[in-house]
XYZ file of N, CA, C and O in Angstrom:
500
model
N 10.363 18.836 4.851
C 11.132 18.345 3.718
C 11.933 17.121 4.169
O 12.654 17.189 5.162
N 11.820 16.042 3.431
C 12.554 14.827 3.742
C 13.801 14.762 2.861
O 13.733 15.042 1.665
N 14.936 14.416 3.478
C 16.211 14.364 2.758
C 16.889 13.030 2.980
O 16.778 12.431 4.052
N 17.640 12.583 1.974
C 18.503 11.411 2.082
C 19.930 11.881 1.806
O 20.200 12.483 0.755
N 20.843 11.623 2.771
C 22.214 12.116 2.682
C 23.182 10.989 3.004
O 22.951 10.196 3.934
N 24.274 10.927 2.239
C 25.355 9.996 2.553
C 26.686 10.672 2.269
O 26.847 11.320 1.231
N 27.622 10.549 3.197
C 28.945 11.177 3.083
C 28.850 12.670 2.788
O 29.629 13.213 2.006
N 27.854 13.330 3.380
C 27.702 14.765 3.219
C 27.059 15.200 1.916
O 26.940 16.398 1.659
N 26.639 14.253 1.090
C 26.043 14.580 -0.206
C 24.545 14.300 -0.163
O 24.124 13.211 0.238
N 23.758 15.275 -0.590
C 22.312 15.100 -0.646
C 21.960 14.235 -1.857
O 22.202 14.615 -2.996
N 21.381 13.070 -1.584
C 21.000 12.140 -2.648
C 19.581 12.383 -3.130
O 19.270 12.130 -4.299
N 18.712 12.834 -2.231
C 17.312 13.089 -2.584
C 16.722 14.073 -1.590
O 17.155 14.140 -0.436
N 15.717 14.802 -2.061
C 15.000 15.740 -1.207
C 13.603 15.925 -1.781
O 13.445 16.164 -2.978
N 12.592 15.786 -0.916
C 11.222 15.930 -1.389
C 10.281 16.211 -0.220
O 10.524 15.762 0.896
N 9.213 16.920 -0.519
C 8.165 17.094 0.483
C 6.967 16.205 0.153
O 5.912 16.334 0.747
N 7.152 15.266 -0.788
C 6.069 14.353 -1.161
C 6.519 12.895 -1.114
O 6.210 12.116 -2.002
N 7.267 12.521 -0.077
C 7.664 11.115 0.055
C 6.437 10.276 0.413
O 5.461 10.778 0.970
N 6.511 9.007 0.068
C 5.477 8.048 0.457
C 6.063 7.217 1.589
O 7.164 6.676 1.470
N 5.340 7.115 2.690
C 5.826 6.441 3.885
C 5.231 5.031 3.930
O 4.034 4.872 4.156
N 6.068 4.014 3.700
C 5.611 2.626 3.645
C 6.514 1.768 4.522
O 7.736 1.751 4.344
N 5.910 1.053 5.441
C 6.618 0.129 6.335
C 7.848 0.767 6.978
O 8.904 0.159 7.080
N 7.709 2.015 7.401
C 8.791 2.708 8.085
C 9.849 3.298 7.179
O 10.834 3.860 7.653
N 9.667 3.190 5.863
C 10.635 3.716 4.903
C 10.058 4.890 4.129
O 8.883 4.884 3.772
N 10.909 5.875 3.862
C 10.521 7.013 3.028
C 10.857 6.669 1.583
O 12.019 6.433 1.247
N 9.836 6.619 0.744
C 10.028 6.382 -0.689
C 9.980 7.739 -1.394
O 8.968 8.429 -1.361
N 11.098 8.096 -2.026
C 11.232 9.377 -2.708
C 10.801 9.253 -4.166
O 11.152 8.266 -4.830
N 10.082 10.256 -4.692
C 9.784 10.240 -6.125
C 11.100 10.224 -6.912
O 12.062 10.900 -6.526
N 11.148 9.449 -7.983
C 12.398 9.335 -8.752
C 12.930 10.679 -9.204
O 14.140 10.889 -9.242
N 12.022 11.606 -9.534
C 12.489 12.901 -10.025
C 13.148 13.743 -8.929
O 13.813 14.732 -9.229
N 13.015 13.358 -7.669
C 13.642 14.106 -6.575
C 15.029 13.565 -6.218
O 15.693 14.097 -5.339
N 15.454 12.514 -6.910
C 16.716 11.840 -6.606
C 17.813 12.341 -7.540
O 17.612 12.479 -8.745
N 18.993 12.604 -6.969
C 20.144 13.026 -7.761
C 20.810 11.780 -8.336
O 21.652 11.156 -7.693
N 20.410 11.417 -9.551
C 20.867 10.171 -10.196
C 22.372 10.151 -10.442
O 22.938 9.084 -10.653
N 23.028 11.273 -10.396
C 24.468 11.301 -10.668
C 25.250 10.486 -9.628
O 26.366 10.062 -9.890
N 24.645 10.257 -8.463
C 25.306 9.504 -7.403
C 24.848 8.042 -7.325
O 25.269 7.320 -6.431
N 23.988 7.619 -8.245
C 23.483 6.243 -8.224
C 23.994 5.462 -9.418
O 24.146 5.993 -10.512
N 24.238 4.178 -9.178
C 24.677 3.265 -10.233
C 23.889 1.973 -10.059
O 23.964 1.341 -8.995
N 23.122 1.589 -11.075
C 22.355 0.347 -10.987
C 23.286 -0.819 -10.672
O 24.423 -0.869 -11.153
N 22.818 -1.736 -9.849
C 23.606 -2.890 -9.434
C 22.823 -4.161 -9.764
O 22.135 -4.716 -8.922
N 22.929 -4.597 -11.023
C 22.228 -5.803 -11.464
C 22.811 -7.064 -10.834
O 22.113 -8.069 -10.699
N 24.081 -7.031 -10.447
C 24.727 -8.199 -9.844
C 24.223 -8.490 -8.437
O 24.320 -9.613 -7.962
N 23.672 -7.485 -7.754
C 23.163 -7.692 -6.400
C 21.938 -8.592 -6.415
O 21.642 -9.279 -5.447
N 21.240 -8.605 -7.525
C 20.045 -9.429 -7.643
C 18.805 -8.669 -7.212
O 18.827 -7.465 -6.982
N 17.704 -9.394 -7.111
C 16.446 -8.798 -6.698
C 15.959 -9.465 -5.425
O 16.395 -10.558 -5.085
N 15.083 -8.785 -4.722
C 14.411 -9.386 -3.578
C 12.919 -9.339 -3.860
O 12.454 -8.597 -4.724
N 12.169 -10.117 -3.106
C 10.743 -10.252 -3.364
C 9.934 -9.890 -2.131
O 10.250 -10.321 -1.023
N 8.909 -9.096 -2.336
C 7.918 -8.816 -1.302
C 6.579 -9.294 -1.842
O 6.189 -8.918 -2.951
N 5.894 -10.107 -1.064
C 4.669 -10.721 -1.567
C 3.548 -9.730 -1.852
O 2.607 -10.056 -2.544
N 3.629 -8.492 -1.360
C 2.568 -7.535 -1.677
C 3.040 -6.317 -2.461
O 2.240 -5.575 -3.006
N 4.389 -6.143 -2.572
C 4.909 -5.023 -3.360
C 5.470 -5.468 -4.701
O 5.333 -4.768 -5.686
N 6.133 -6.617 -4.732
C 6.713 -7.108 -5.979
C 8.192 -7.396 -5.822
O 8.672 -7.722 -4.736
N 8.921 -7.275 -6.924
C 10.356 -7.548 -6.948
C 11.127 -6.238 -6.904
O 10.863 -5.327 -7.696
N 12.090 -6.141 -5.981
C 12.892 -4.927 -5.826
C 14.228 -5.086 -6.536
O 14.870 -6.131 -6.456
N 14.630 -4.021 -7.215
C 15.951 -3.935 -7.837
C 16.767 -2.915 -7.036
O 16.211 -2.066 -6.339
N 18.094 -2.999 -7.161
C 18.970 -2.195 -6.309
C 19.967 -1.365 -7.106
O 20.345 -1.711 -8.212
N 20.390 -0.267 -6.481
C 21.430 0.598 -7.022
C 22.442 0.882 -5.926
O 22.103 0.889 -4.742
N 23.670 1.123 -6.339
C 24.729 1.541 -5.425
C 24.699 3.066 -5.323
O 24.270 3.756 -6.252
N 25.216 3.584 -4.220
C 25.477 5.010 -4.082
C 26.981 5.175 -4.253
O 27.766 4.457 -3.631
N 27.390 6.116 -5.114
C 28.811 6.363 -5.363
C 29.078 7.846 -5.154
O 28.532 8.691 -5.861
N 29.921 8.147 -4.143
C 30.276 9.528 -3.823
C 31.794 9.607 -3.728
O 32.404 8.910 -2.904
N 32.400 10.429 -4.567
C 33.854 10.624 -4.571
C 34.595 9.292 -4.618
O 35.576 9.085 -3.889
N 34.118 8.370 -5.434
C 34.765 7.072 -5.604
C 34.435 6.052 -4.524
O 34.774 4.881 -4.649
N 33.784 6.474 -3.458
C 33.395 5.553 -2.394
C 32.026 4.967 -2.726
O 31.102 5.683 -3.101
N 31.899 3.630 -2.591
C 30.688 2.928 -3.008
C 29.959 2.363 -1.798
O 30.556 1.695 -0.954
N 28.663 2.618 -1.726
C 27.786 2.006 -0.740
C 26.885 1.058 -1.537
O 25.935 1.483 -2.189
N 27.238 -0.226 -1.494
C 26.594 -1.214 -2.364
C 25.117 -1.415 -2.028
O 24.743 -1.581 -0.869
N 24.304 -1.410 -3.078
C 22.880 -1.752 -3.004
C 22.135 -0.980 -1.911
O 21.275 -1.523 -1.242
N 22.442 0.291 -1.759
C 21.840 1.104 -0.697
C 20.530 1.773 -1.130
O 19.909 2.463 -0.346
N 20.128 1.540 -2.365
C 18.896 2.125 -2.895
C 18.073 1.006 -3.502
O 18.606 0.150 -4.207
N 16.771 0.980 -3.206
C 15.929 -0.018 -3.861
C 14.696 0.620 -4.451
O 14.282 1.710 -4.064
N 14.137 -0.099 -5.427
C 12.944 0.373 -6.121
C 12.171 -0.837 -6.627
O 12.736 -1.913 -6.811
N 10.894 -0.642 -6.833
C 10.039 -1.661 -7.433
C 9.668 -1.161 -8.817
O 8.857 -0.252 -8.961
N 10.318 -1.713 -9.847
C 10.069 -1.240 -11.205
C 8.642 -1.531 -11.660
O 8.063 -0.761 -12.409
N 8.105 -2.656 -11.216
C 6.719 -3.013 -11.499
C 6.086 -3.442 -10.191
O 6.371 -4.532 -9.697
N 5.253 -2.590 -9.633
C 4.636 -2.908 -8.343
C 3.366 -3.712 -8.548
O 2.722 -3.635 -9.595
N 3.011 -4.475 -7.533
C 1.689 -5.075 -7.514
C 0.686 -3.947 -7.275
O 1.033 -2.906 -6.693
N -0.567 -4.129 -7.697
C -1.549 -3.040 -7.601
C -1.684 -2.418 -6.212
O -1.775 -1.191 -6.094
N -1.686 -3.225 -5.152
C -1.885 -2.662 -3.812
C -0.703 -1.820 -3.340
O -0.814 -1.093 -2.364
N 0.422 -1.885 -4.036
C 1.593 -1.075 -3.686
C 1.865 -0.003 -4.740
O 2.953 0.560 -4.794
N 0.873 0.298 -5.535
C 1.041 1.266 -6.615
C 1.501 2.640 -6.169
O 2.092 3.376 -6.945
N 1.279 2.986 -4.900
C 1.694 4.299 -4.414
C 3.215 4.454 -4.389
O 3.716 5.580 -4.334
N 3.984 3.362 -4.479
C 5.445 3.492 -4.519
C 6.015 3.273 -5.917
O 7.234 3.232 -6.086
N 5.140 3.156 -6.913
C 5.631 3.101 -8.295
C 6.386 4.398 -8.574
O 5.994 5.471 -8.114
N 7.481 4.298 -9.298
C 8.312 5.465 -9.635
C 8.887 6.159 -8.413
O 9.047 7.380 -8.382
N 9.179 5.382 -7.364
C 9.807 5.889 -6.136
C 11.000 5.000 -5.778
O 11.070 3.846 -6.200
N 11.913 5.545 -4.982
C 13.045 4.778 -4.471
C 13.161 4.999 -2.968
O 12.703 6.014 -2.443
N 13.778 4.032 -2.296
C 14.037 4.137 -0.859
C 15.511 3.850 -0.595
O 16.187 3.238 -1.423
N 15.990 4.298 0.565
C 17.403 4.183 0.923
C 17.572 3.412 2.222
O 16.696 3.418 3.082
N 18.739 2.786 2.378
C 19.096 2.111 3.619
C 20.605 1.977 3.671
O 21.308 2.665 2.940
N 21.130 1.112 4.551
C 22.565 0.795 4.656
C 23.433 1.999 4.999
O 24.522 2.153 4.471
N 22.957 2.879 5.841
C 23.790 4.001 6.251
C 23.442 5.321 5.601
O 24.011 6.352 5.968
N 22.539 5.317 4.625
C 22.064 6.588 4.085
C 21.154 7.194 5.152
O 20.236 6.544 5.639
N 21.436 8.436 5.539
C 20.652 9.087 6.588
C 19.431 9.765 5.975
O 19.557 10.644 5.116
N 18.259 9.337 6.396
C 17.011 9.938 5.934
C 16.437 10.740 7.103
O 16.190 10.188 8.173
N 16.257 12.040 6.884
C 15.760 12.922 7.944
C 14.543 13.703 7.455
O 14.344 13.881 6.255
N 13.760 14.166 8.423
C 12.621 15.008 8.108
C 11.394 14.262 7.636
O 10.408 14.871 7.249
N 11.446 12.955 7.674
C 10.309 12.170 7.212
C 9.359 11.837 8.331
O 9.622 12.106 9.500
N 8.230 11.241 7.977
C 7.251 10.853 8.994
C 7.769 9.738 9.884
O 8.676 8.995 9.512
N 7.185 9.624 11.064
C 7.560 8.590 12.038
C 6.601 7.403 11.951
O 5.496 7.537 11.436
N 7.021 6.282 12.496
C 6.162 5.111 12.564
C 6.181 4.285 11.298
O 6.970 4.533 10.397
N 5.295 3.295 11.222
C 5.337 2.365 10.098
C 4.753 2.930 8.804
O 5.099 2.469 7.716
N 3.862 3.909 8.865
C 3.243 4.411 7.650
C 2.286 3.379 7.065
O 1.702 2.573 7.780
N 2.165 3.369 5.752
C 1.291 2.422 5.065
C 1.913 1.032 5.153
O 3.109 0.861 4.950
N 1.117 0.047 5.466
C 1.577 -1.339 5.519
C 0.656 -2.194 4.657
O -0.377 -1.720 4.169
N 0.996 -3.441 4.522
C 0.212 -4.355 3.688
C -1.259 -4.300 4.070
O -1.612 -4.370 5.245
N -2.128 -4.153 3.066
C -3.564 -4.145 3.363
C -4.002 -5.454 4.012
O -3.461 -6.516 3.718
N -4.954 -5.370 4.909
C -5.521 -6.562 5.550
C -6.966 -6.698 5.144
O -7.732 -5.754 5.328
N -7.414 -7.784 4.578
C -6.556 -8.894 4.183
C -5.750 -8.532 2.942
O -6.122 -7.636 2.200
N -4.674 -9.258 2.742
C -3.822 -9.041 1.585
C -4.611 -9.249 0.300
O -5.508 -10.083 0.238
N -4.253 -8.502 -0.705
C -4.879 -8.692 -2.009
C -4.211 -9.799 -2.812
O -4.605 -10.073 -3.932
N -3.191 -10.412 -2.241
C -2.512 -11.521 -2.915
C -3.306 -12.790 -2.649
O -2.932 -13.637 -1.854
N -4.466 -12.925 -3.280
C -5.361 -14.066 -3.119
C -5.773 -14.257 -1.669
O -5.933 -15.380 -1.200
N -5.898 -13.138 -0.933
C -6.361 -13.208 0.443
C -5.326 -13.737 1.415
O -5.614 -13.963 2.579
N -4.091 -13.931 0.960
C -3.048 -14.478 1.823
C -2.120 -13.353 2.252
O -1.982 -12.356 1.574
N -1.461 -13.519 3.386
C -0.507 -12.511 3.830
C 0.718 -13.189 4.417
O 0.696 -14.363 4.744
N 1.786 -12.446 4.527
C 3.001 -12.909 5.177
C 3.533 -14.214 4.621
O 3.571 -14.436 3.420
N 3.965 -15.087 5.529
C 4.568 -16.360 5.136
C 3.605 -17.237 4.359
O 3.994 -17.970 3.472
N 2.325 -17.152 4.666
C 1.333 -17.939 3.943
C 1.370 -17.603 2.452
O 1.348 -18.484 1.599
N 1.453 -16.314 2.124
C 1.507 -15.898 0.725
C 2.813 -16.340 0.089
O 2.831 -16.798 -1.058
N 3.926 -16.218 0.805
C 5.203 -16.632 0.263
C 5.205 -18.120 -0.034
O 5.620 -18.553 -1.115
N 4.733 -18.914 0.898
C 4.672 -20.364 0.672
C 3.763 -20.690 -0.493
O 4.059 -21.565 -1.296
N 2.656 -19.960 -0.619
C 1.719 -20.188 -1.703
C 2.396 -19.896 -3.042
O 2.246 -20.627 -4.012
N 3.197 -18.817 -3.103
C 3.873 -18.455 -4.342
C 4.976 -19.434 -4.716
O 5.258 -19.648 -5.878
N 5.620 -20.018 -3.715
C 6.751 -20.913 -3.965
C 6.337 -22.348 -4.272
O 7.136 -23.124 -4.738
N 5.087 -22.696 -4.005
C 4.671 -24.099 -4.184
C 4.721 -24.560 -5.606
O 4.851 -23.941 -6.560
């Protein structure tokens, strides 16, 4: 069983996490939403093979851990396995999950055959 805990509070628990690039992605239904608050002001980040990530804060007993949860609301097809999942960072302790990198970007990338910086530069041109 994989768990995500911060300040002694269990934020998520699941035995069906998806392991991608060293991160445990929890199914949304396994997350205790009462401790999350969407953070639209933090902005989004971009991954050339997963898509655009949005962020949420963790709030426990009035203490806020800003943008410690991310999700891809609309994934690119090759990252569809993390659709409807969230991941944690910034001090949220994730235990019981798999080790190593897990699933990584397919080779060659499905983003027009480009990967890494090449794909990013191609998208920004």
